[in-house]
PDB file of C-alpha atoms in Angstrom:
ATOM      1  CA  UNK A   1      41.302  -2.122 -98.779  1.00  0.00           C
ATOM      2  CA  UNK A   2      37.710  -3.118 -99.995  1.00  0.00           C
ATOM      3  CA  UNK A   3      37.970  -6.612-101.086  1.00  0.00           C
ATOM      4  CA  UNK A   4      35.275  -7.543-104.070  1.00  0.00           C
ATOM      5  CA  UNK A   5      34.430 -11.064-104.636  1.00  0.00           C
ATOM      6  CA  UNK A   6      32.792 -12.437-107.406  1.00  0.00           C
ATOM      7  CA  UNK A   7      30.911 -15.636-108.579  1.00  0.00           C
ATOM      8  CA  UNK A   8      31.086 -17.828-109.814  1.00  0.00           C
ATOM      9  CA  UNK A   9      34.668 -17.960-111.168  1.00  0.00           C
ATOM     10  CA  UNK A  10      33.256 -19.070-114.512  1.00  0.00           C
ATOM     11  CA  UNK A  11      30.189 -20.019-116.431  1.00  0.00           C
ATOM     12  CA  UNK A  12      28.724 -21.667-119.147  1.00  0.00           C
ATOM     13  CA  UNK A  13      25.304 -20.510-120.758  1.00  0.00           C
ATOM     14  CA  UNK A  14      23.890 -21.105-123.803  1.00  0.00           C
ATOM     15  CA  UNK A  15      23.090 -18.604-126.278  1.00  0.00           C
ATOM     16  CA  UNK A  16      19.627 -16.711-125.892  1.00  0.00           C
ATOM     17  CA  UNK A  17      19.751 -17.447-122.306  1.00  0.00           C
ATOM     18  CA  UNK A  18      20.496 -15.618-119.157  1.00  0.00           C
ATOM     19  CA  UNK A  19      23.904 -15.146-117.820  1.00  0.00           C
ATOM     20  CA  UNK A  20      23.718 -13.632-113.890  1.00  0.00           C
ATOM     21  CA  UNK A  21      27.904 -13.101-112.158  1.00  0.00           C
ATOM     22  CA  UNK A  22      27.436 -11.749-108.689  1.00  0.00           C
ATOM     23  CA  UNK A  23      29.497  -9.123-106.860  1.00  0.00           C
ATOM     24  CA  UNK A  24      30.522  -9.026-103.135  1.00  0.00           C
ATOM     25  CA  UNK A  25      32.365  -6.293-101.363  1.00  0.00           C
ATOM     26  CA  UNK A  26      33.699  -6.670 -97.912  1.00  0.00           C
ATOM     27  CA  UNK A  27      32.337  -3.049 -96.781  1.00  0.00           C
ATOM     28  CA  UNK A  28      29.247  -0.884 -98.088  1.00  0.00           C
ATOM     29  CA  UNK A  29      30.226   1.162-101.176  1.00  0.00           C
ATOM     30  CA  UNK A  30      27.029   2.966-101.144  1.00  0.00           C
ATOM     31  CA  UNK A  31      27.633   6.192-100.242  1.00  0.00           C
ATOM     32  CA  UNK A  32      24.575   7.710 -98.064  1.00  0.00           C
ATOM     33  CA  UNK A  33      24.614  11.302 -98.853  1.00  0.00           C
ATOM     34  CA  UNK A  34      23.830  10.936-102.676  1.00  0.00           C
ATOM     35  CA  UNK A  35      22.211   7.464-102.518  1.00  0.00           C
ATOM     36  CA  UNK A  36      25.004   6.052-104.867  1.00  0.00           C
ATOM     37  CA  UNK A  37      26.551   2.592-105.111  1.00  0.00           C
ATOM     38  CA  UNK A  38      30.537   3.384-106.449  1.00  0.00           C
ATOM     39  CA  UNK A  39      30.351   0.026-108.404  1.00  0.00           C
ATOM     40  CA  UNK A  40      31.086  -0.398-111.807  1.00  0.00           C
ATOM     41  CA  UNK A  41      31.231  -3.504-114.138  1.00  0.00           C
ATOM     42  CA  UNK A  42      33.660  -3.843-117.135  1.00  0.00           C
ATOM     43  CA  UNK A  43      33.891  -6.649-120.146  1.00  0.00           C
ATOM     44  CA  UNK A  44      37.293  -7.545-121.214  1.00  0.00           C
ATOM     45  CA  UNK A  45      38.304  -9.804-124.362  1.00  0.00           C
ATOM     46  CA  UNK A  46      41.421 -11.826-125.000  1.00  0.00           C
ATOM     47  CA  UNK A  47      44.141  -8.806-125.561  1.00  0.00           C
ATOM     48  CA  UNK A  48      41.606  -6.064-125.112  1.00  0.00           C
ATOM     49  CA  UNK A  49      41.628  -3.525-122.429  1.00  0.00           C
ATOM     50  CA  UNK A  50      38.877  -3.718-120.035  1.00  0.00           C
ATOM     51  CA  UNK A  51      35.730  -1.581-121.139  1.00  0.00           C
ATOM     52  CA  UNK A  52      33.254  -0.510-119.414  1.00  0.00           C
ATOM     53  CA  UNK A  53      29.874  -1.134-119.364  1.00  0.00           C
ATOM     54  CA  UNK A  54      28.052  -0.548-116.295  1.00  0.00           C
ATOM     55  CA  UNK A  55      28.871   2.387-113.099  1.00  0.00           C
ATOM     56  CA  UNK A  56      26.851   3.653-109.738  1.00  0.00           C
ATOM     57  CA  UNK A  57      25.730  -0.221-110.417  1.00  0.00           C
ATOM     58  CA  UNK A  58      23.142  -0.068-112.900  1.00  0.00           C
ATOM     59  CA  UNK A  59      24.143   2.811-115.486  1.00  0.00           C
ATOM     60  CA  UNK A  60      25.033   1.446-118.720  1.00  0.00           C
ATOM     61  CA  UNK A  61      27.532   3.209-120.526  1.00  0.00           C
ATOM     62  CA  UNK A  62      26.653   4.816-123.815  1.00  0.00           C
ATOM     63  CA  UNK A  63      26.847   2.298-126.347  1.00  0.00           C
ATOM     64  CA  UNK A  64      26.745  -0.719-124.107  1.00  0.00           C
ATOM     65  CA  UNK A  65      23.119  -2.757-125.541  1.00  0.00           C
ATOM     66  CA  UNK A  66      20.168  -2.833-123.126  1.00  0.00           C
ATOM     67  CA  UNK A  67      20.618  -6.892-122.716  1.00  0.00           C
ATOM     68  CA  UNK A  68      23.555  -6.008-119.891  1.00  0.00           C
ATOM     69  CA  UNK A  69      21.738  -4.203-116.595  1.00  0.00           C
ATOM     70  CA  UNK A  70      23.801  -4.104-113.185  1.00  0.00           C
ATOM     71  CA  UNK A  71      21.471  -4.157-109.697  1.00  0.00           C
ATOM     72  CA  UNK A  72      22.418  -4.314-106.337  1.00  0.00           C
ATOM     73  CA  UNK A  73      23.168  -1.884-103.122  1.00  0.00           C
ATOM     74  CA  UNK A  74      25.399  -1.699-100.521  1.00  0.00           C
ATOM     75  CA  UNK A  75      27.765  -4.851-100.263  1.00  0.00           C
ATOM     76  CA  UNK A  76      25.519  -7.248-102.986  1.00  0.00           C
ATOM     77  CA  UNK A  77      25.548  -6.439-106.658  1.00  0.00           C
ATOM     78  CA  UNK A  78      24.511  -8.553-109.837  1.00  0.00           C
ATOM     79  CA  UNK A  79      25.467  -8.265-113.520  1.00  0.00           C
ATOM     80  CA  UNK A  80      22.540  -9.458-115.593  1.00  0.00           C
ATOM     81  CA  UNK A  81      23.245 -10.572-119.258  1.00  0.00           C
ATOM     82  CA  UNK A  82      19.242 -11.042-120.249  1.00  0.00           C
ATOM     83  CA  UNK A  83      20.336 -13.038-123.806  1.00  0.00           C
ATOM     84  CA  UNK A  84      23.471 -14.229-124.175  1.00  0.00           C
ATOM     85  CA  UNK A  85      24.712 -13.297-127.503  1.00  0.00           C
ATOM     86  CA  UNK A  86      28.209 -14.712-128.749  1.00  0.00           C
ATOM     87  CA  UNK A  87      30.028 -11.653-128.420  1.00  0.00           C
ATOM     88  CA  UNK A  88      29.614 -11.601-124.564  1.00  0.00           C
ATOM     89  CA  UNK A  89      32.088 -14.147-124.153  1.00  0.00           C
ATOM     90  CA  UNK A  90      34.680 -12.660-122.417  1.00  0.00           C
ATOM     91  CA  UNK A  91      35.544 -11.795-118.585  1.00  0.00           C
ATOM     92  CA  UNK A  92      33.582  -9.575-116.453  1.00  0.00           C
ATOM     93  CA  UNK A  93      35.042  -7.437-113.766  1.00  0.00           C
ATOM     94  CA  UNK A  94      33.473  -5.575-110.606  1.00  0.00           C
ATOM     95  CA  UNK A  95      35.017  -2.549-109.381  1.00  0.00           C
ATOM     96  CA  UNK A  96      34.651  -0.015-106.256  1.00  0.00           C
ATOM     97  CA  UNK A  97      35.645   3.311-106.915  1.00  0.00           C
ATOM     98  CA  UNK A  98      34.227   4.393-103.064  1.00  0.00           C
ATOM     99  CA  UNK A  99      37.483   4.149-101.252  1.00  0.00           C
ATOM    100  CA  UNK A 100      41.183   4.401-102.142  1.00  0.00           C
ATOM    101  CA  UNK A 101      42.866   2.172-103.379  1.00  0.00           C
ATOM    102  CA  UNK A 102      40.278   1.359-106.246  1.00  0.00           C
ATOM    103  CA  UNK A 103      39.880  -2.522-105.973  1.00  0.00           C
ATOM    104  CA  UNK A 104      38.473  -4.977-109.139  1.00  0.00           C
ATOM    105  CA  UNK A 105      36.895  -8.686-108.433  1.00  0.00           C
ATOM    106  CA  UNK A 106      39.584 -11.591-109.898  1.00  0.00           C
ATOM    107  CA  UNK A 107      36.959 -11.819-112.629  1.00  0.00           C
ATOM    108  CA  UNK A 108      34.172 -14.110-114.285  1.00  0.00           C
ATOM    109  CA  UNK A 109      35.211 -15.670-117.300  1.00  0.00           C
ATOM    110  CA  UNK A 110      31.716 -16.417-119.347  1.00  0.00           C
ATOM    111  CA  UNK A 111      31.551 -18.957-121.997  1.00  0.00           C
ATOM    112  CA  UNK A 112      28.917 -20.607-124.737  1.00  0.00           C
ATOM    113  CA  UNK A 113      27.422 -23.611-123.758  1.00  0.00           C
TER     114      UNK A 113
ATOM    115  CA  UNK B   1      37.643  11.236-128.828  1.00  0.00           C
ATOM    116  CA  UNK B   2      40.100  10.789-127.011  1.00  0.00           C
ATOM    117  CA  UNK B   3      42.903   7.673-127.298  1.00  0.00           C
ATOM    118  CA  UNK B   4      45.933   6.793-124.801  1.00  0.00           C
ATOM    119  CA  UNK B   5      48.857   4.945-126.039  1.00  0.00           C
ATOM    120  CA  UNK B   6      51.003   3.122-123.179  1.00  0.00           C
ATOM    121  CA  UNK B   7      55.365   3.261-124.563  1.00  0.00           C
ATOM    122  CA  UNK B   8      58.242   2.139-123.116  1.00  0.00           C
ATOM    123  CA  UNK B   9      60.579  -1.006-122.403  1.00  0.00           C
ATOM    124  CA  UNK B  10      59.176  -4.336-122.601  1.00  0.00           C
ATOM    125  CA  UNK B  11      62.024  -5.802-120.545  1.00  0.00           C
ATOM    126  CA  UNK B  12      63.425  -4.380-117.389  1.00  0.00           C
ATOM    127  CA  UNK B  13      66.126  -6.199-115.246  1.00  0.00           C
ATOM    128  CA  UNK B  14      65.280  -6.952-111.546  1.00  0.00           C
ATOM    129  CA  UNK B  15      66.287  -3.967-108.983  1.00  0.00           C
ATOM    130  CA  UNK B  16      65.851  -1.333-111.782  1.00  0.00           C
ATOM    131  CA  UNK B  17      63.198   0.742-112.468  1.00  0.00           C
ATOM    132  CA  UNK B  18      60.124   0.556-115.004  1.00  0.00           C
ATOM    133  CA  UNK B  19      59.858   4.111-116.900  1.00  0.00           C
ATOM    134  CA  UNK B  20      56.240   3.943-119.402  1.00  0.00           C
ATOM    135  CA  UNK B  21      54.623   6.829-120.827  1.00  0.00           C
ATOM    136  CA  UNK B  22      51.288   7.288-121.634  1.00  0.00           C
ATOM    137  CA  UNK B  23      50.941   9.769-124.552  1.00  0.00           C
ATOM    138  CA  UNK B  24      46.973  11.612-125.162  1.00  0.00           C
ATOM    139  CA  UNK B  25      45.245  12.634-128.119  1.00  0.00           C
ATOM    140  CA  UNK B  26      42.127  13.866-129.268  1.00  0.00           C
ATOM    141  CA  UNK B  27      42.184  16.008-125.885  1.00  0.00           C
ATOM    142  CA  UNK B  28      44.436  18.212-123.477  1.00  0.00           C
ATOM    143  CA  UNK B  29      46.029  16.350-121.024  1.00  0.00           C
ATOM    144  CA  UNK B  30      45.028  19.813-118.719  1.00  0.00           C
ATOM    145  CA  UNK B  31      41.567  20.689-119.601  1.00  0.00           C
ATOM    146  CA  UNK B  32      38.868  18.941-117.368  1.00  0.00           C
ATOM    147  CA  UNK B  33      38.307  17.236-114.549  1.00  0.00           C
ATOM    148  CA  UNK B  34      40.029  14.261-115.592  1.00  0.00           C
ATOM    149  CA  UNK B  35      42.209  11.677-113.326  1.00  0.00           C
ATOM    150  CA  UNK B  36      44.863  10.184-115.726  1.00  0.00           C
ATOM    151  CA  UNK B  37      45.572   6.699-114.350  1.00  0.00           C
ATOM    152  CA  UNK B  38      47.888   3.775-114.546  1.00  0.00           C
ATOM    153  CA  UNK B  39      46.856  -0.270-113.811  1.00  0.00           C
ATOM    154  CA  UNK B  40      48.124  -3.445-114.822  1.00  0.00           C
ATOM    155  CA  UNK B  41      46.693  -6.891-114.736  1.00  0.00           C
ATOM    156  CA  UNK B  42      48.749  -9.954-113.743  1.00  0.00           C
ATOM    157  CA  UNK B  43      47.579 -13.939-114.202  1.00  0.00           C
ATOM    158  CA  UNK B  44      48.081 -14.113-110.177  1.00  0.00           C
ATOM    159  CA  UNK B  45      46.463 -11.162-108.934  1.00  0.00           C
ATOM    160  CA  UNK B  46      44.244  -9.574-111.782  1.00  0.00           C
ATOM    161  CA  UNK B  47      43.484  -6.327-112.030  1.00  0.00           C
ATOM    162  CA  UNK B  48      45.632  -3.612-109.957  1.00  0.00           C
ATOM    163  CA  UNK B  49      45.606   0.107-109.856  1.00  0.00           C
ATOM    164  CA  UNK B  50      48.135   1.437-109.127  1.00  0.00           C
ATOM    165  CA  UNK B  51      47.099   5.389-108.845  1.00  0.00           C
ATOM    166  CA  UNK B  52      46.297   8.280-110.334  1.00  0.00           C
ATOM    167  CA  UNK B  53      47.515  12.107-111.150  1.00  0.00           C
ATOM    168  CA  UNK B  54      45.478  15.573-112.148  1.00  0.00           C
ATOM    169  CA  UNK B  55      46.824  17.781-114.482  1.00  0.00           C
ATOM    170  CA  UNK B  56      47.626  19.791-111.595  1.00  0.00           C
ATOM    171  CA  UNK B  57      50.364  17.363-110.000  1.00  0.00           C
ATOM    172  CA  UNK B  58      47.608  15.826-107.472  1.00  0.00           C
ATOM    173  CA  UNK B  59      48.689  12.493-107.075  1.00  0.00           C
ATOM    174  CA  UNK B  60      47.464   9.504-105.437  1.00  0.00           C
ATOM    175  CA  UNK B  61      49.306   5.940-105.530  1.00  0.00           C
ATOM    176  CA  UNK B  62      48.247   2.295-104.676  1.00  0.00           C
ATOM    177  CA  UNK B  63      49.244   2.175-100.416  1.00  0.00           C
ATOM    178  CA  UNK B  64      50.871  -1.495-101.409  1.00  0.00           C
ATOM    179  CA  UNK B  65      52.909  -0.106-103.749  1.00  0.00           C
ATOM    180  CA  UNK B  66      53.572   3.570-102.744  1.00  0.00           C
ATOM    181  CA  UNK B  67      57.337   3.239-101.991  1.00  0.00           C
ATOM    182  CA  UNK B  68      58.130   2.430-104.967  1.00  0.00           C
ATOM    183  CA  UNK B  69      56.069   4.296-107.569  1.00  0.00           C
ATOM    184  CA  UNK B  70      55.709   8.053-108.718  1.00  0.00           C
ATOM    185  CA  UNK B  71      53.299   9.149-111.832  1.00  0.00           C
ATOM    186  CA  UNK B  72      53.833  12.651-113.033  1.00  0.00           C
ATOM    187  CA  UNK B  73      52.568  14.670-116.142  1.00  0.00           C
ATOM    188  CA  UNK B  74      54.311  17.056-119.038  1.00  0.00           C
ATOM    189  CA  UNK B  75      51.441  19.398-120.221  1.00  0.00           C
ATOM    190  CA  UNK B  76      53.624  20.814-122.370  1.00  0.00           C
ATOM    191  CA  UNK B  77      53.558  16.792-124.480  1.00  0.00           C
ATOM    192  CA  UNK B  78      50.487  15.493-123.514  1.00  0.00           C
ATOM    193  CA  UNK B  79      51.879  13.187-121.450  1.00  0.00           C
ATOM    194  CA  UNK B  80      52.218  11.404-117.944  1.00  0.00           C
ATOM    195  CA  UNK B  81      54.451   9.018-116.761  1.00  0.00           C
ATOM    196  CA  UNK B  82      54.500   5.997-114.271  1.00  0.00           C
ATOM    197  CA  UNK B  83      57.736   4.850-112.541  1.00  0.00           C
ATOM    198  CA  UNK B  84      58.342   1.603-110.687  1.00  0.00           C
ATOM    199  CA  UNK B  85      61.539   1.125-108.703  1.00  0.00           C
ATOM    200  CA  UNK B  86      63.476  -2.092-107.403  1.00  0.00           C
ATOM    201  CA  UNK B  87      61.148  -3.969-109.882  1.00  0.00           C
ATOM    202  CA  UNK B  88      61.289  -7.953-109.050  1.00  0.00           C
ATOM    203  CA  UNK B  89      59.419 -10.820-111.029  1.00  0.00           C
ATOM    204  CA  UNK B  90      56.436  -9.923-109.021  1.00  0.00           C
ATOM    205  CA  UNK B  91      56.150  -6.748-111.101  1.00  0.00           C
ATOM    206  CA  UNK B  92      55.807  -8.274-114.927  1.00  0.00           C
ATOM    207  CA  UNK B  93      52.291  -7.425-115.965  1.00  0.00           C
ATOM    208  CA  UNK B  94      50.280  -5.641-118.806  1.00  0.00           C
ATOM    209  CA  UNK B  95      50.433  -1.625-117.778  1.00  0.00           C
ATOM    210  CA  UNK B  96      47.200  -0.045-118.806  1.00  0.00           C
ATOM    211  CA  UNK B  97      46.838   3.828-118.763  1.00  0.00           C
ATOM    212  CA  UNK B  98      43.381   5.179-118.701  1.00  0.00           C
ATOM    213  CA  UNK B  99      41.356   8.061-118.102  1.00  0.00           C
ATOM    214  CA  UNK B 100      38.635   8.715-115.140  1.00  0.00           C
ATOM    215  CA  UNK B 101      36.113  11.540-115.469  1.00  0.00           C
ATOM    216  CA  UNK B 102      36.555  12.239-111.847  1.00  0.00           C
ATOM    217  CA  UNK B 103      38.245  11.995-108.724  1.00  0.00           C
ATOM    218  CA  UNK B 104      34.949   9.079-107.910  1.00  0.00           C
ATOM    219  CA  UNK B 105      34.542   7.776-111.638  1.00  0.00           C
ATOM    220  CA  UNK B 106      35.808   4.454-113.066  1.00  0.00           C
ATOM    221  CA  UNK B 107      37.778   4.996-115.968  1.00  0.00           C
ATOM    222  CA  UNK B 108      36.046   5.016-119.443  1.00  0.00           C
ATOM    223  CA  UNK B 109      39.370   5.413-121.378  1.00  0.00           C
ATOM    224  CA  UNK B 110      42.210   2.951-121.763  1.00  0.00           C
ATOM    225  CA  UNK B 111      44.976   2.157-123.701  1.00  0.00           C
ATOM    226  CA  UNK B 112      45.392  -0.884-125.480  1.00  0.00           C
ATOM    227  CA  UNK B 113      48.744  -1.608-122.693  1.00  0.00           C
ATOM    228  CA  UNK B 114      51.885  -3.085-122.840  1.00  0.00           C
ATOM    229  CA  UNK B 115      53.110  -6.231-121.296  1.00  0.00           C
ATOM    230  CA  UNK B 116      56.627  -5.475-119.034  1.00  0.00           C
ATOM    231  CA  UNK B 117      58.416  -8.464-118.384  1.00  0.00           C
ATOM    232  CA  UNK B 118      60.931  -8.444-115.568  1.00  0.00           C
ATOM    233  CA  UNK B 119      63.774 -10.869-116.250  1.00  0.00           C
ATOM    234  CA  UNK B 120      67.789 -10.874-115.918  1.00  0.00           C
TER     235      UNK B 120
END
C-alpha cells in the first residue's frame, strides 16, 4: 500500500494569514504517461463527510474559493490556504487514488490562532 | 444532483456481520462511469476505503479487509450494499458511501454516514 504522511499533525494560524499542511507518499503517484499526480485533498468538519476540494494536486473543485491551491509532484505535495478565513477550520486530508487500495493521510487538524 | 444516504444497524454484535445500504437519488445508480464506494473513518486509523463496485458487478475491495467484505448493487432500487463479516471491536466506525467519477477519480459524492458500533 502507498503510505501518505502529512504535517504537521496540527496547526494554529491566525486569520488573514497563510496556512501551508504538507503531503508525503511513500512511492511516486505521478503517473508518467499523462503527466498527472493522483492526489487529491479534502476538508472535513466536525460530523461532516469529507469534501473535496483539490484532485491531480492542484485542481480545485468547482465551488471550492481560489484562497485553497494544492502543488506538488511525484512523492511531495502542499496544500496552500493563502488567507485563513474562519470557516477553514477543520481537518485536511491527502489522498492517492494511483494505486489500489486508495490510501488518505491521518489528517491535519487546522485551528485559529 | 445527486445525494447518497448510508441505512442500516447502528449496533452489531461481535462475530456477526454488518449489512448497510447506500440508497441514490437525483441519478441512476447504472448510467455513467461511476464507481459507487464504501469508507469509514475510525479515531485510531482515520480514513479507510474499503472498495468499490460498477453498476456492472465490477468489484474491487480493500486487500486488508477482502475476506471479509462483499459490496454489491440492485439497479432495479438504486442501491448497493456493503457487508462485513466476523465483525470485532476493531470494526466500529462511521461508514461513508460515496461516489467516484472514475475507476482513477477521488470521490466527489458522499453521504452524510452512519456510525456502527460493535458491542455485545
Amino acid at each position: 500500500d502507498i503510505v501518505m504522511t502529512q504535517s504537521p499533525e496540527s496547526l494554529a494560524v491566525s486569520l488573514g494569514e497563510r496556512a501551508t499542511i504538507n503531503c508525503k507518499s511513500s512511492q511516486s503517484v505521478l503517473y508518467s504517461s499523462n503527466n498527472k499526480n493522483y492526489l487529491a485533498w479534502f476538508q472535513q468538519k466536525p460530523g461532516q463527510p469529507p469534501k473535496l476540494l483539490i484532485y491531480w494536486a492542484s485542481t480545485r473543485e468547482s465551488g471550492v474559493p481560489d484562497r485553497f491551491s494544492g502543488s506538488g509532484s511525484g512523492t511531495d505535495f502542499t496544500l496552500t490556504i493563502s488567507s485563513l478565513q474562519a470557516e477553514d477550520v477543520a481537518v485536511y486530508y491527502c489522498q492517492q487514488y494511483y494505486a489500489a487500495p486508495i490510501t488518505f493521510g491521518q489528517g491535519t487538524r487546522l485551528e485559529i490562532k | 444532483q445527486v445525494q447518497l444516504q448510508e441505512s442500516g444497524p447502528g449496533l452489531v454484535k461481535p462475530s456477526q456481520t454488518l449489512s448497510l445500504t447506500c440508497t441514490v437519488s437525483g441519478g441512476s445508480i447504472s448510467s455513467g462511469d461511476y464507481y459507487w464506494t464504501w469508507i469509514r473513518q475510525t479515531p485510531g486509523k482515520g480514513l479507510e476505503w474499503i472498495g468499490y463496485i460498477y453498476h456492472s458487478g465490477t468489484t474491487y475491495y480493500n486487500p486488508s479487509l477482502k475476506s471479509r467484505v462483499t459490496i454489491s448493487v440492485d439497479t432495479s432500487k438504486n442501491q448497493f450494499s456493503l457487508k462485513l463479516s466476523s465483525v470485532t471491536d476493531a470494526d466500529t466506525a462511521i461508514y461513508y458511501c460515496a461516489r467516484a467519477g472514475g475507476q482513477y477519480l477521488p470521490p466527489l459524492y458522499w453521504g452524510q454516514g452512519t456510525l456502527v458500533t460493535v458491542s455485545s
